[in-house]
Tab-separated table of C-alpha atoms in Angstrom:
chain	number	residue	atom	x	y	z
A	1	UNK	CA	-53.740	-56.043	-60.231
A	2	UNK	CA	-56.506	-56.895	-58.646
A	3	UNK	CA	-59.677	-57.379	-60.616
A	4	UNK	CA	-62.182	-55.076	-57.751
A	5	UNK	CA	-61.734	-52.371	-56.152
A	6	UNK	CA	-62.494	-51.730	-52.409
A	7	UNK	CA	-65.645	-49.342	-53.854
A	8	UNK	CA	-66.713	-51.810	-56.108
A	9	UNK	CA	-66.712	-54.389	-53.544
A	10	UNK	CA	-68.778	-52.555	-51.325
A	11	UNK	CA	-71.609	-52.272	-53.885
A	12	UNK	CA	-71.552	-56.445	-54.551
A	13	UNK	CA	-72.059	-56.919	-51.400
A	14	UNK	CA	-75.002	-54.269	-50.474
A	15	UNK	CA	-76.419	-55.770	-53.363
A	16	UNK	CA	-76.253	-58.979	-52.249
A	17	UNK	CA	-74.088	-59.836	-54.600
A	18	UNK	CA	-70.950	-62.224	-53.018
A	19	UNK	CA	-67.427	-61.822	-53.577
A	20	UNK	CA	-64.663	-63.722	-52.500
A	21	UNK	CA	-62.161	-61.921	-50.289
A	22	UNK	CA	-59.026	-62.777	-52.529
A	23	UNK	CA	-60.731	-60.588	-54.820
A	24	UNK	CA	-60.574	-57.282	-53.270
A	25	UNK	CA	-57.249	-55.761	-53.664
A	26	UNK	CA	-56.725	-53.037	-50.203
A	27	UNK	CA	-54.846	-49.692	-50.614
A	28	UNK	CA	-51.226	-50.235	-49.887
A	29	UNK	CA	-50.979	-54.293	-50.911
A	30	UNK	CA	-49.944	-53.105	-54.460
A	31	UNK	CA	-47.688	-51.037	-56.018
A	32	UNK	CA	-49.815	-47.971	-57.778
A	33	UNK	CA	-49.194	-46.941	-60.756
A	34	UNK	CA	-49.308	-43.251	-61.624
A	35	UNK	CA	-49.707	-40.949	-64.982
A	36	UNK	CA	-49.602	-37.124	-63.804
A	37	UNK	CA	-49.379	-34.050	-66.413
A	38	UNK	CA	-46.105	-32.335	-65.434
A	39	UNK	CA	-48.389	-29.375	-63.807
A	40	UNK	CA	-50.480	-31.711	-61.553
A	41	UNK	CA	-48.102	-33.382	-58.236
A	42	UNK	CA	-49.605	-35.557	-55.424
A	43	UNK	CA	-48.974	-33.139	-51.878
A	44	UNK	CA	-50.563	-36.614	-50.393
A	45	UNK	CA	-52.793	-39.236	-49.823
A	46	UNK	CA	-55.770	-39.837	-46.772
A	47	UNK	CA	-56.615	-43.490	-47.222
A	48	UNK	CA	-58.786	-43.345	-43.565
A	49	UNK	CA	-60.892	-40.818	-46.163
A	50	UNK	CA	-63.004	-43.438	-48.172
A	51	UNK	CA	-64.841	-40.132	-49.274
A	52	UNK	CA	-67.423	-39.756	-51.628
A	53	UNK	CA	-68.554	-35.757	-51.200
A	54	UNK	CA	-67.653	-33.120	-49.057
A	55	UNK	CA	-68.248	-29.065	-48.124
A	56	UNK	CA	-66.418	-26.611	-46.721
A	57	UNK	CA	-66.861	-24.235	-43.913
A	58	UNK	CA	-66.704	-20.205	-44.687
A	59	UNK	CA	-66.165	-19.306	-41.562
A	60	UNK	CA	-63.920	-21.808	-40.010
A	61	UNK	CA	-61.230	-24.285	-41.378
A	62	UNK	CA	-63.203	-27.241	-41.329
A	63	UNK	CA	-64.129	-29.658	-44.377
A	64	UNK	CA	-67.085	-31.945	-43.633
A	65	UNK	CA	-66.955	-35.165	-45.430
A	66	UNK	CA	-69.638	-37.508	-46.668
A	67	UNK	CA	-67.725	-40.959	-45.998
A	68	UNK	CA	-69.186	-44.754	-46.546
A	69	UNK	CA	-69.565	-45.022	-42.943
A	70	UNK	CA	-69.939	-41.195	-41.849
A	71	UNK	CA	-70.321	-38.225	-41.643
A	72	UNK	CA	-66.452	-38.029	-40.712
A	73	UNK	CA	-64.991	-33.537	-39.579
A	74	UNK	CA	-61.247	-32.303	-40.972
A	75	UNK	CA	-59.654	-29.798	-39.874
A	76	UNK	CA	-58.341	-28.781	-42.861
A	77	UNK	CA	-56.318	-25.019	-41.403
A	78	UNK	CA	-53.442	-26.836	-43.115
A	79	UNK	CA	-54.931	-27.710	-46.629
A	80	UNK	CA	-51.852	-30.096	-47.249
A	81	UNK	CA	-52.967	-31.611	-44.008
A	82	UNK	CA	-56.256	-32.956	-42.824
A	83	UNK	CA	-56.377	-33.469	-39.068
A	84	UNK	CA	-59.751	-35.473	-38.101
A	85	UNK	CA	-61.703	-34.209	-35.601
A	86	UNK	CA	-64.845	-36.365	-35.376
A	87	UNK	CA	-67.123	-38.534	-37.140
A	88	UNK	CA	-70.224	-40.345	-36.289
A	89	UNK	CA	-70.928	-44.043	-36.469
A	90	UNK	CA	-73.423	-44.605	-39.939
A	91	UNK	CA	-73.764	-46.740	-43.005
A	92	UNK	CA	-74.993	-45.020	-46.014
A	93	UNK	CA	-74.494	-45.133	-49.465
A	94	UNK	CA	-74.520	-42.713	-51.165
A	95	UNK	CA	-75.131	-39.319	-50.789
A	96	UNK	CA	-72.935	-37.920	-53.547
A	97	UNK	CA	-73.340	-34.089	-53.404
A	98	UNK	CA	-72.701	-32.932	-49.793
A	99	UNK	CA	-75.454	-30.431	-48.630
A	100	UNK	CA	-74.231	-28.267	-45.733
A	101	UNK	CA	-75.710	-25.642	-43.819
A	102	UNK	CA	-74.044	-23.023	-41.346
A	103	UNK	CA	-75.857	-20.300	-38.992
A	104	UNK	CA	-75.222	-17.050	-38.140
A	105	UNK	CA	-76.042	-18.516	-34.231
A	106	UNK	CA	-72.962	-21.185	-34.993
A	107	UNK	CA	-75.033	-24.098	-35.604
A	108	UNK	CA	-73.807	-26.332	-38.335
A	109	UNK	CA	-75.156	-28.985	-40.257
A	110	UNK	CA	-75.111	-31.376	-43.182
A	111	UNK	CA	-78.000	-33.193	-45.502
A	112	UNK	CA	-77.643	-37.153	-45.545
A	113	UNK	CA	-79.982	-38.246	-48.663
A	114	UNK	CA	-80.061	-42.066	-47.972
A	115	UNK	CA	-80.392	-43.345	-51.625
A	116	UNK	CA	-80.242	-46.421	-51.918
A	117	UNK	CA	-79.800	-47.614	-48.380
A	118	UNK	CA	-78.166	-46.031	-44.673
A	119	UNK	CA	-78.332	-46.609	-41.015
A	120	UNK	CA	-78.673	-44.970	-37.441
A	121	UNK	CA	-77.306	-47.405	-35.190
A	122	UNK	CA	-76.570	-44.340	-32.543
A	123	UNK	CA	-79.641	-42.908	-33.543
A	124	UNK	CA	-82.848	-43.062	-31.381
A	125	UNK	CA	-84.340	-44.545	-34.909
A	126	UNK	CA	-82.106	-47.206	-36.383
A	127	UNK	CA	-84.338	-48.585	-39.234
A	128	UNK	CA	-82.604	-49.157	-42.110
A	129	UNK	CA	-83.906	-46.718	-44.910
A	130	UNK	CA	-83.693	-47.657	-48.810
A	131	UNK	CA	-84.676	-44.099	-50.370
A	132	UNK	CA	-86.783	-41.992	-49.267
A	133	UNK	CA	-85.418	-39.950	-45.849
A	134	UNK	CA	-82.995	-37.463	-45.018
A	135	UNK	CA	-80.997	-37.657	-42.123
A	136	UNK	CA	-79.672	-34.258	-40.751
A	137	UNK	CA	-75.929	-34.207	-38.571
A	138	UNK	CA	-75.111	-31.491	-36.667
A	139	UNK	CA	-71.499	-30.598	-36.864
A	140	UNK	CA	-71.486	-27.408	-34.641
A	141	UNK	CA	-69.207	-29.579	-32.154
A	142	UNK	CA	-66.474	-30.762	-34.845
A	143	UNK	CA	-64.948	-32.671	-32.490
A	144	UNK	CA	-68.396	-34.478	-31.404
A	145	UNK	CA	-70.844	-34.769	-34.896
A	146	UNK	CA	-73.856	-36.141	-33.979
A	147	UNK	CA	-77.468	-37.227	-35.908
A	148	UNK	CA	-79.575	-34.537	-35.296
A	149	UNK	CA	-83.292	-36.338	-36.695
A	150	UNK	CA	-84.225	-37.954	-39.872
A	151	UNK	CA	-87.576	-36.671	-42.084
A	152	UNK	CA	-89.459	-38.995	-44.227
A	153	UNK	CA	-89.972	-37.629	-47.699
A	154	UNK	CA	-92.300	-38.486	-50.654
A	155	UNK	CA	-89.973	-38.407	-53.907
A	156	UNK	CA	-86.351	-39.684	-53.877
A	157	UNK	CA	-83.156	-38.280	-51.790
A	158	UNK	CA	-80.548	-39.757	-53.972
A	159	UNK	CA	-79.304	-36.368	-53.385
A	160	UNK	CA	-80.436	-32.919	-51.187
A	161	UNK	CA	-79.300	-29.262	-51.449
A	162	UNK	CA	-79.503	-26.518	-49.285
A	163	UNK	CA	-81.034	-23.299	-51.097
A	164	UNK	CA	-79.075	-20.930	-48.970
A	165	UNK	CA	-75.999	-20.908	-46.677
A	166	UNK	CA	-78.335	-20.563	-43.396
A	167	UNK	CA	-80.337	-23.617	-45.227
A	168	UNK	CA	-84.086	-23.072	-43.891
A	169	UNK	CA	-85.099	-25.089	-47.309
A	170	UNK	CA	-83.843	-27.641	-49.179
A	171	UNK	CA	-84.951	-29.175	-52.209
A	172	UNK	CA	-84.695	-33.321	-52.428
A	173	UNK	CA	-83.454	-34.430	-56.033
A	174	UNK	CA	-86.947	-36.092	-56.342
A	175	UNK	CA	-88.756	-38.849	-58.526
A	176	UNK	CA	-92.487	-38.962	-58.625
A	177	UNK	CA	-95.727	-37.671	-56.333
A	178	UNK	CA	-98.289	-40.436	-54.687
A	179	UNK	CA	-100.875	-40.064	-58.192
A	180	UNK	CA	-97.218	-40.886	-60.464
A	181	UNK	CA	-96.233	-37.357	-61.187
A	182	UNK	CA	-92.569	-36.440	-61.655
A	183	UNK	CA	-92.264	-34.344	-58.701
A	184	UNK	CA	-89.809	-33.084	-55.872
A	185	UNK	CA	-89.981	-32.397	-51.832
A	186	UNK	CA	-89.466	-29.009	-50.003
A	187	UNK	CA	-87.791	-29.841	-46.959
A	188	UNK	CA	-88.347	-27.122	-44.257
A	189	UNK	CA	-85.643	-27.128	-42.281
A	190	UNK	CA	-85.363	-24.321	-39.646
A	191	UNK	CA	-85.645	-26.059	-36.831
A	192	UNK	CA	-82.877	-29.099	-37.826
A	193	UNK	CA	-84.436	-31.478	-34.859
A	194	UNK	CA	-87.751	-31.459	-36.278
A	195	UNK	CA	-87.383	-30.714	-40.350
A	196	UNK	CA	-90.275	-31.757	-42.062
A	197	UNK	CA	-91.663	-31.994	-46.017
A	198	UNK	CA	-93.895	-29.203	-46.448
A	199	UNK	CA	-94.429	-29.502	-49.971
A	200	UNK	CA	-94.553	-32.032	-52.973
A	201	UNK	CA	-93.713	-29.658	-56.360
A	202	UNK	CA	-93.948	-30.266	-59.698
A	203	UNK	CA	-90.852	-31.354	-61.731
A	204	UNK	CA	-90.195	-30.189	-65.357
A	205	UNK	CA	-86.892	-32.569	-65.936
A	206	UNK	CA	-88.930	-36.170	-65.677
A	207	UNK	CA	-89.302	-38.819	-63.297
A	208	UNK	CA	-86.342	-38.869	-62.213
A	209	UNK	CA	-84.217	-35.626	-61.231
A	210	UNK	CA	-80.501	-35.419	-60.000
A	211	UNK	CA	-78.931	-32.687	-58.351
A	212	UNK	CA	-79.875	-28.773	-57.552
A	213	UNK	CA	-77.304	-26.448	-57.823
A	214	UNK	CA	-77.399	-22.867	-56.441
A	215	UNK	CA	-75.128	-20.063	-58.381
A	216	UNK	CA	-73.953	-16.553	-57.373
A	217	UNK	CA	-77.264	-15.463	-58.502
A	218	UNK	CA	-79.396	-17.817	-56.202
A	219	UNK	CA	-80.975	-19.142	-59.039
A	220	UNK	CA	-81.943	-22.774	-58.916
A	221	UNK	CA	-79.847	-25.224	-61.523
A	222	UNK	CA	-81.850	-28.648	-61.382
A	223	UNK	CA	-80.510	-31.470	-63.674
A	224	UNK	CA	-82.055	-34.555	-64.273
A	225	UNK	CA	-83.349	-36.931	-66.567
A	226	UNK	CA	-84.908	-34.614	-69.004
A	227	UNK	CA	-82.240	-32.248	-69.463
A	228	UNK	CA	-82.308	-28.946	-66.856
A	229	UNK	CA	-83.964	-26.406	-66.073
A	230	UNK	CA	-83.382	-23.044	-63.868
A	231	UNK	CA	-85.525	-22.181	-61.302
A	232	UNK	CA	-86.314	-17.919	-59.590
A	233	UNK	CA	-86.550	-19.953	-55.664
A	234	UNK	CA	-87.139	-15.928	-54.109
A	235	UNK	CA	-90.138	-18.053	-52.742
A	236	UNK	CA	-88.437	-21.048	-52.266
A	237	UNK	CA	-92.002	-22.883	-51.565
A	238	UNK	CA	-93.024	-21.647	-54.719
A	239	UNK	CA	-90.361	-21.513	-57.437
A	240	UNK	CA	-90.913	-20.320	-61.004
A	241	UNK	CA	-89.134	-21.852	-64.185
A	242	UNK	CA	-87.188	-19.216	-66.258
A	243	UNK	CA	-85.742	-21.738	-68.834
A	244	UNK	CA	-84.371	-24.683	-69.804
A	245	UNK	CA	-81.815	-26.673	-71.969
A	246	UNK	CA	-83.569	-27.090	-75.076
A	247	UNK	CA	-84.763	-30.689	-77.292
A	248	UNK	CA	-80.947	-31.672	-77.384
A	249	UNK	CA	-80.985	-31.603	-73.342
A	250	UNK	CA	-83.718	-34.978	-73.379
A	251	UNK	CA	-83.104	-38.158	-72.540
A	252	UNK	CA	-81.667	-40.798	-75.764
A	253	UNK	CA	-79.715	-37.419	-77.783
A	254	UNK	CA	-76.512	-37.166	-77.858
A	255	UNK	CA	-76.130	-34.469	-75.265
A	256	UNK	CA	-77.597	-36.850	-72.568
A	257	UNK	CA	-77.572	-40.362	-73.608
A	258	UNK	CA	-78.647	-41.129	-69.429
A	259	UNK	CA	-79.279	-38.265	-67.240
A	260	UNK	CA	-78.149	-34.750	-66.931
A	261	UNK	CA	-75.971	-34.976	-63.817
A	262	UNK	CA	-74.692	-31.972	-62.169
A	263	UNK	CA	-74.053	-28.050	-63.050
A	264	UNK	CA	-72.139	-25.066	-62.635
A	265	UNK	CA	-72.567	-21.529	-63.383
A	266	UNK	CA	-69.775	-18.975	-62.899
A	267	UNK	CA	-70.481	-15.080	-62.375
A	268	UNK	CA	-74.351	-16.230	-62.371
A	269	UNK	CA	-74.613	-12.636	-60.509
A	270	UNK	CA	-73.215	-10.799	-63.941
A	271	UNK	CA	-75.643	-11.945	-66.061
A	272	UNK	CA	-77.935	-9.988	-67.955
A	273	UNK	CA	-80.681	-10.590	-69.943
A	274	UNK	CA	-80.679	-10.194	-74.000
A	275	UNK	CA	-82.885	-8.316	-76.024
A	276	UNK	CA	-84.985	-10.226	-79.006
A	277	UNK	CA	-82.195	-10.413	-81.657
A	278	UNK	CA	-79.616	-9.991	-79.891
A	279	UNK	CA	-78.174	-12.769	-81.229
A	280	UNK	CA	-79.468	-15.873	-83.214
A	281	UNK	CA	-80.826	-18.907	-81.980
A	282	UNK	CA	-80.803	-21.671	-84.411
A	283	UNK	CA	-79.086	-25.058	-84.368
A	284	UNK	CA	-76.579	-23.883	-87.220
A	285	UNK	CA	-75.381	-20.675	-85.023
A	286	UNK	CA	-71.466	-21.450	-84.058
A	287	UNK	CA	-70.948	-19.683	-80.807
A	288	UNK	CA	-67.668	-17.789	-80.257
A	289	UNK	CA	-65.958	-17.220	-77.150
A	290	UNK	CA	-65.784	-13.699	-77.413
A	291	UNK	CA	-69.643	-13.616	-78.272
A	292	UNK	CA	-70.395	-14.762	-74.921
A	293	UNK	CA	-70.897	-12.442	-72.168
A	294	UNK	CA	-70.155	-13.613	-67.847
A	295	UNK	CA	-72.877	-15.756	-66.409
A	296	UNK	CA	-74.292	-17.114	-69.967
A	297	UNK	CA	-72.082	-20.102	-69.537
A	298	UNK	CA	-73.938	-22.537	-68.544
A	299	UNK	CA	-71.796	-26.354	-67.308
A	300	UNK	CA	-73.105	-29.828	-67.410
A	301	UNK	CA	-72.256	-32.899	-65.991
A	302	UNK	CA	-73.616	-35.550	-68.617
A	303	UNK	CA	-73.233	-38.903	-66.431
A	304	UNK	CA	-73.674	-42.086	-68.319
A	305	UNK	CA	-71.969	-45.421	-67.049
A	306	UNK	CA	-74.398	-48.134	-69.594
A	307	UNK	CA	-71.824	-48.777	-72.339
A	308	UNK	CA	-69.130	-51.381	-69.956
A	309	UNK	CA	-66.096	-51.655	-71.647
A	310	UNK	CA	-66.673	-49.438	-74.428
A	311	UNK	CA	-68.090	-46.442	-72.822
A	312	UNK	CA	-68.827	-44.974	-76.986
A	313	UNK	CA	-71.113	-42.740	-75.262
A	314	UNK	CA	-70.059	-42.296	-72.152
A	315	UNK	CA	-70.954	-39.449	-70.001
A	316	UNK	CA	-69.351	-35.512	-71.203
A	317	UNK	CA	-68.460	-32.416	-69.335
A	318	UNK	CA	-70.388	-29.783	-71.636
A	319	UNK	CA	-71.136	-26.187	-72.078
A	320	UNK	CA	-74.109	-24.714	-72.585
A	321	UNK	CA	-74.956	-20.899	-73.479
A	322	UNK	CA	-77.876	-18.801	-71.676
A	323	UNK	CA	-79.107	-16.282	-73.054
A	324	UNK	CA	-82.555	-15.148	-71.438
A	325	UNK	CA	-83.776	-16.095	-67.902
A	326	UNK	CA	-87.094	-14.564	-67.400
A	327	UNK	CA	-90.688	-16.098	-66.030
A	328	UNK	CA	-92.374	-18.863	-67.944
A	329	UNK	CA	-95.941	-16.803	-69.487
A	330	UNK	CA	-99.117	-18.430	-68.291
A	331	UNK	CA	-101.067	-19.319	-65.186
A	332	UNK	CA	-98.820	-21.787	-64.584
A	333	UNK	CA	-95.169	-20.825	-63.910
A	334	UNK	CA	-94.351	-23.432	-62.228
A	335	UNK	CA	-93.454	-25.839	-64.960
A	336	UNK	CA	-91.877	-26.460	-68.186
A	337	UNK	CA	-92.489	-29.258	-71.248
A	338	UNK	CA	-88.967	-30.745	-70.897
A	339	UNK	CA	-86.838	-29.691	-74.179
A	340	UNK	CA	-88.635	-26.626	-75.364
A	341	UNK	CA	-86.583	-24.196	-73.492
A	342	UNK	CA	-83.913	-21.913	-75.251
A	343	UNK	CA	-80.234	-23.266	-73.517
A	344	UNK	CA	-78.626	-24.176	-75.895
A	345	UNK	CA	-75.097	-26.685	-75.883
A	346	UNK	CA	-71.954	-25.136	-76.814
A	347	UNK	CA	-68.697	-28.005	-76.286
A	348	UNK	CA	-68.420	-31.372	-75.174
A	349	UNK	CA	-65.088	-33.190	-73.374
A	350	UNK	CA	-64.815	-36.289	-72.597
A	351	UNK	CA	-61.324	-38.608	-71.950
A	352	UNK	CA	-59.918	-40.842	-74.549
A	353	UNK	CA	-58.081	-43.949	-74.836
A	354	UNK	CA	-54.416	-43.132	-76.211
A	355	UNK	CA	-53.873	-43.699	-80.012
A	356	UNK	CA	-57.474	-44.580	-80.824
A	357	UNK	CA	-60.408	-42.124	-81.616
A	358	UNK	CA	-62.576	-43.946	-78.849
A	359	UNK	CA	-64.091	-41.143	-76.088
A	360	UNK	CA	-63.943	-44.151	-73.619
A	361	UNK	CA	-63.565	-45.264	-69.800
A	362	UNK	CA	-61.224	-47.341	-68.217
A	363	UNK	CA	-63.131	-49.895	-66.052
A	364	UNK	CA	-67.159	-50.565	-65.972
A	365	UNK	CA	-68.317	-46.901	-64.116
A	366	UNK	CA	-67.140	-44.304	-67.139
A	367	UNK	CA	-68.545	-41.260	-66.828
A	368	UNK	CA	-67.767	-37.190	-66.407
A	369	UNK	CA	-69.117	-36.819	-62.429
A	370	UNK	CA	-69.083	-34.017	-59.890
A	371	UNK	CA	-66.666	-30.837	-60.661
A	372	UNK	CA	-65.553	-27.765	-59.131
A	373	UNK	CA	-64.635	-23.776	-60.550
A	374	UNK	CA	-61.445	-21.952	-60.353
A	375	UNK	CA	-61.926	-17.850	-60.261
A	376	UNK	CA	-59.372	-18.148	-63.206
A	377	UNK	CA	-61.252	-20.411	-65.561
A	378	UNK	CA	-60.035	-23.653	-64.962
A	379	UNK	CA	-62.331	-27.128	-63.786
A	380	UNK	CA	-61.432	-29.831	-61.269
A	381	UNK	CA	-63.344	-32.792	-62.215
A	382	UNK	CA	-63.896	-36.390	-61.287
A	383	UNK	CA	-64.002	-39.221	-64.426
A	384	UNK	CA	-64.695	-42.038	-61.806
A	385	UNK	CA	-61.750	-44.704	-62.740
A	386	UNK	CA	-60.427	-42.062	-65.497
A	387	UNK	CA	-59.580	-40.376	-62.550
A	388	UNK	CA	-59.059	-36.223	-61.800
A	389	UNK	CA	-58.854	-34.268	-65.040
A	390	UNK	CA	-58.047	-30.301	-65.429
A	391	UNK	CA	-60.352	-28.213	-68.182
A	392	UNK	CA	-59.805	-24.706	-69.126
A	393	UNK	CA	-62.686	-23.039	-70.177
A	394	UNK	CA	-61.552	-19.751	-70.771
A	395	UNK	CA	-63.138	-20.110	-74.200
A	396	UNK	CA	-66.539	-21.986	-73.520
A	397	UNK	CA	-66.651	-22.911	-76.735
A	398	UNK	CA	-63.076	-24.905	-77.126
A	399	UNK	CA	-62.753	-27.214	-73.894
A	400	UNK	CA	-59.349	-27.898	-73.133
A	401	UNK	CA	-57.620	-30.351	-71.086
A	402	UNK	CA	-54.497	-29.228	-69.758
A	403	UNK	CA	-53.633	-31.828	-66.581
A	404	UNK	CA	-54.660	-35.037	-65.282
A	405	UNK	CA	-54.244	-37.447	-62.887
A	406	UNK	CA	-54.621	-41.362	-62.609
A	407	UNK	CA	-53.197	-44.207	-60.973
A	408	UNK	CA	-55.664	-46.967	-62.617
A	409	UNK	CA	-56.598	-48.076	-59.124
A	410	UNK	CA	-58.802	-45.292	-58.519
A	411	UNK	CA	-62.620	-44.213	-58.460
A	412	UNK	CA	-62.826	-40.359	-58.076
A	413	UNK	CA	-66.813	-39.431	-57.138
A	414	UNK	CA	-65.685	-35.632	-57.256
A	415	UNK	CA	-63.056	-33.116	-57.328
A	416	UNK	CA	-62.821	-29.361	-55.888
A	417	UNK	CA	-60.425	-26.738	-55.777
A	418	UNK	CA	-59.404	-25.921	-52.297
A	419	UNK	CA	-60.816	-22.279	-50.883
A	420	UNK	CA	-58.209	-20.086	-49.556
A	421	UNK	CA	-58.333	-18.560	-45.891
A	422	UNK	CA	-57.529	-15.484	-44.361
A	423	UNK	CA	-55.584	-16.006	-40.952
A	424	UNK	CA	-58.952	-16.099	-38.782
A	425	UNK	CA	-59.474	-19.249	-41.009
A	426	UNK	CA	-62.601	-17.307	-42.704
A	427	UNK	CA	-62.924	-18.074	-47.345
A	428	UNK	CA	-61.277	-15.360	-48.908
A	429	UNK	CA	-63.366	-15.859	-52.116
A	430	UNK	CA	-60.556	-17.310	-54.056
A	431	UNK	CA	-59.340	-20.682	-54.945
A	432	UNK	CA	-56.234	-22.761	-53.293
A	433	UNK	CA	-54.307	-24.062	-56.101
A	434	UNK	CA	-55.001	-27.476	-54.564
A	435	UNK	CA	-57.115	-29.944	-55.432
A	436	UNK	CA	-59.174	-32.615	-52.940
A	437	UNK	CA	-60.337	-35.094	-55.235
A	438	UNK	CA	-62.810	-37.392	-53.820
A	439	UNK	CA	-61.840	-41.436	-54.239
A	440	UNK	CA	-63.433	-44.232	-52.456
A	441	UNK	CA	-61.047	-46.602	-53.253
A	442	UNK	CA	-57.944	-44.791	-52.554
A	443	UNK	CA	-59.107	-41.852	-49.514
A	444	UNK	CA	-58.405	-38.463	-50.358
A	445	UNK	CA	-55.899	-37.258	-53.100
A	446	UNK	CA	-54.314	-33.760	-51.989
A	447	UNK	CA	-53.114	-32.574	-55.752
A	448	UNK	CA	-51.330	-29.357	-56.577
A	449	UNK	CA	-51.980	-27.826	-59.450
A	450	UNK	CA	-49.772	-25.411	-61.547
A	451	UNK	CA	-52.611	-23.576	-64.190
A	452	UNK	CA	-51.192	-22.526	-67.493
A	453	UNK	CA	-50.308	-18.570	-67.340
A	454	UNK	CA	-50.914	-18.438	-71.685
A	455	UNK	CA	-54.000	-16.559	-73.112
A	456	UNK	CA	-56.758	-19.395	-74.013
A	457	UNK	CA	-55.929	-19.272	-77.631
A	458	UNK	CA	-52.607	-20.032	-77.094
A	459	UNK	CA	-52.887	-22.651	-74.615
A	460	UNK	CA	-52.617	-26.303	-76.000
A	461	UNK	CA	-54.670	-28.977	-74.726
A	462	UNK	CA	-52.418	-31.998	-73.282
A	463	UNK	CA	-54.014	-35.873	-74.108
A	464	UNK	CA	-53.014	-38.474	-71.245
A	465	UNK	CA	-51.434	-41.803	-72.428
A	466	UNK	CA	-53.619	-44.126	-70.899
A	467	UNK	CA	-53.905	-46.941	-73.200
A	468	UNK	CA	-56.437	-49.873	-73.175
A	469	UNK	CA	-54.277	-52.346	-70.673
A	470	UNK	CA	-54.612	-50.089	-67.878
A	471	UNK	CA	-57.823	-51.202	-67.348
A	472	UNK	CA	-59.221	-51.745	-63.856
A	473	UNK	CA	-62.437	-53.894	-64.352
A	474	UNK	CA	-63.334	-55.677	-67.403
A	475	UNK	CA	-67.107	-55.096	-67.829
A	476	UNK	CA	-66.643	-58.950	-68.892
A	477	UNK	CA	-65.567	-59.966	-65.094
A	478	UNK	CA	-68.895	-58.232	-63.540
A	479	UNK	CA	-71.865	-60.116	-63.393
A	480	UNK	CA	-74.870	-59.293	-65.590
A	481	UNK	CA	-77.417	-58.655	-62.443
A	482	UNK	CA	-74.248	-56.048	-60.867
A	483	UNK	CA	-74.962	-54.301	-64.179
A	484	UNK	CA	-78.344	-54.209	-64.264
A	485	UNK	CA	-78.599	-52.347	-61.147
A	486	UNK	CA	-75.830	-50.072	-61.884
A	487	UNK	CA	-77.614	-49.176	-64.699
A	488	UNK	CA	-81.126	-48.119	-63.226
A	489	UNK	CA	-79.306	-46.870	-59.823
A	490	UNK	CA	-80.425	-43.380	-60.495
């Protein structure tokens, strides 16, 4: 097995490091080992699609994939056999959470956050962006996607998130404003050919925001350096804080050794605030699954790859308990002091190396990453070089692994359940048993997953038989300069 995979080689080149040609292992040059649980099968691989993130149209059978070389549009009428219909010429990295908007008039578009770098050779502005800029890609015609506009921002655009399906407004992940205070940018996209930064707004997750997730109740969740914060965005220009993770969500704790990365909150539209005294909220209280009501579970990915080679404190997949979402008291409801909220941790889950007690990743890039929720109570999640994991979260206080897919040469950035569609190609609201795994080194892996049908208490967890000799990139093979770059990329 060669030492450096395609994506890692690209990162080396982007940061000015050298990489000898013989060190780069191209897909297909060697047999790739596969370890998979009996309930996870490879249906197909699309090697052309060096995908980092993707989005699905709700009313047409198309996937819009954010790749290392632009936006690719795929016809997924047959989800097991995607067909490329169009692509932009656009080099960028990394835009790891694809934002997508579609409007009643048929307009569809993707937002690309240029961080750390991006260039648009087919657009009138061919300058190189380096971290605070968004490109809007019109994908209305699946055979002819094109860059509609670019907009510079005050704060970082590591990720950019639409606040609604029509995406008239979007928030950046954020960093600091012109005075050096934590902030994010509010982008007006009512005219996608002329977007603009309408406002810079105070952030409550510290100087590094990472991503937003909008749940089914329309609550916006911002993750970042100092935990996770919930916002009421009914007025998108003046979001109001509703709650945040408690002190255990602060950077440097057991539950956040680097950064809170992204979230999911299933059944948010079923949430009801608990009354005072409805449940104790001190740290000694243990939660049981049957005590937790619909909409009360916040799923958080904690990213951490700052421990190459051992990763004993690498990023985990976590569940947190949300009991109240109420506007903060006082005249300033736009912010909350980090760590002062009442959202409490329930459970966390990490991958393991076989026959050890170390929660650890294979290779340098080692962390939980983007995930997707299946309505039956299961999560598919990318774990970078530890592949795809299927987790049972029906009891959120007891997360169990119930499936895995691992090849050794891989780098899975996200894993989405493919939505089911009706005869007209419209999403039904149900999830299929197919998972799209986004992997810049292998391409798109399409997996078929058979989910357990036993009750949660009767479902046994399984262990992936991954040993230390399967590690893809030992930390000792990476330059200290690259490790330093990657450690501060967020």
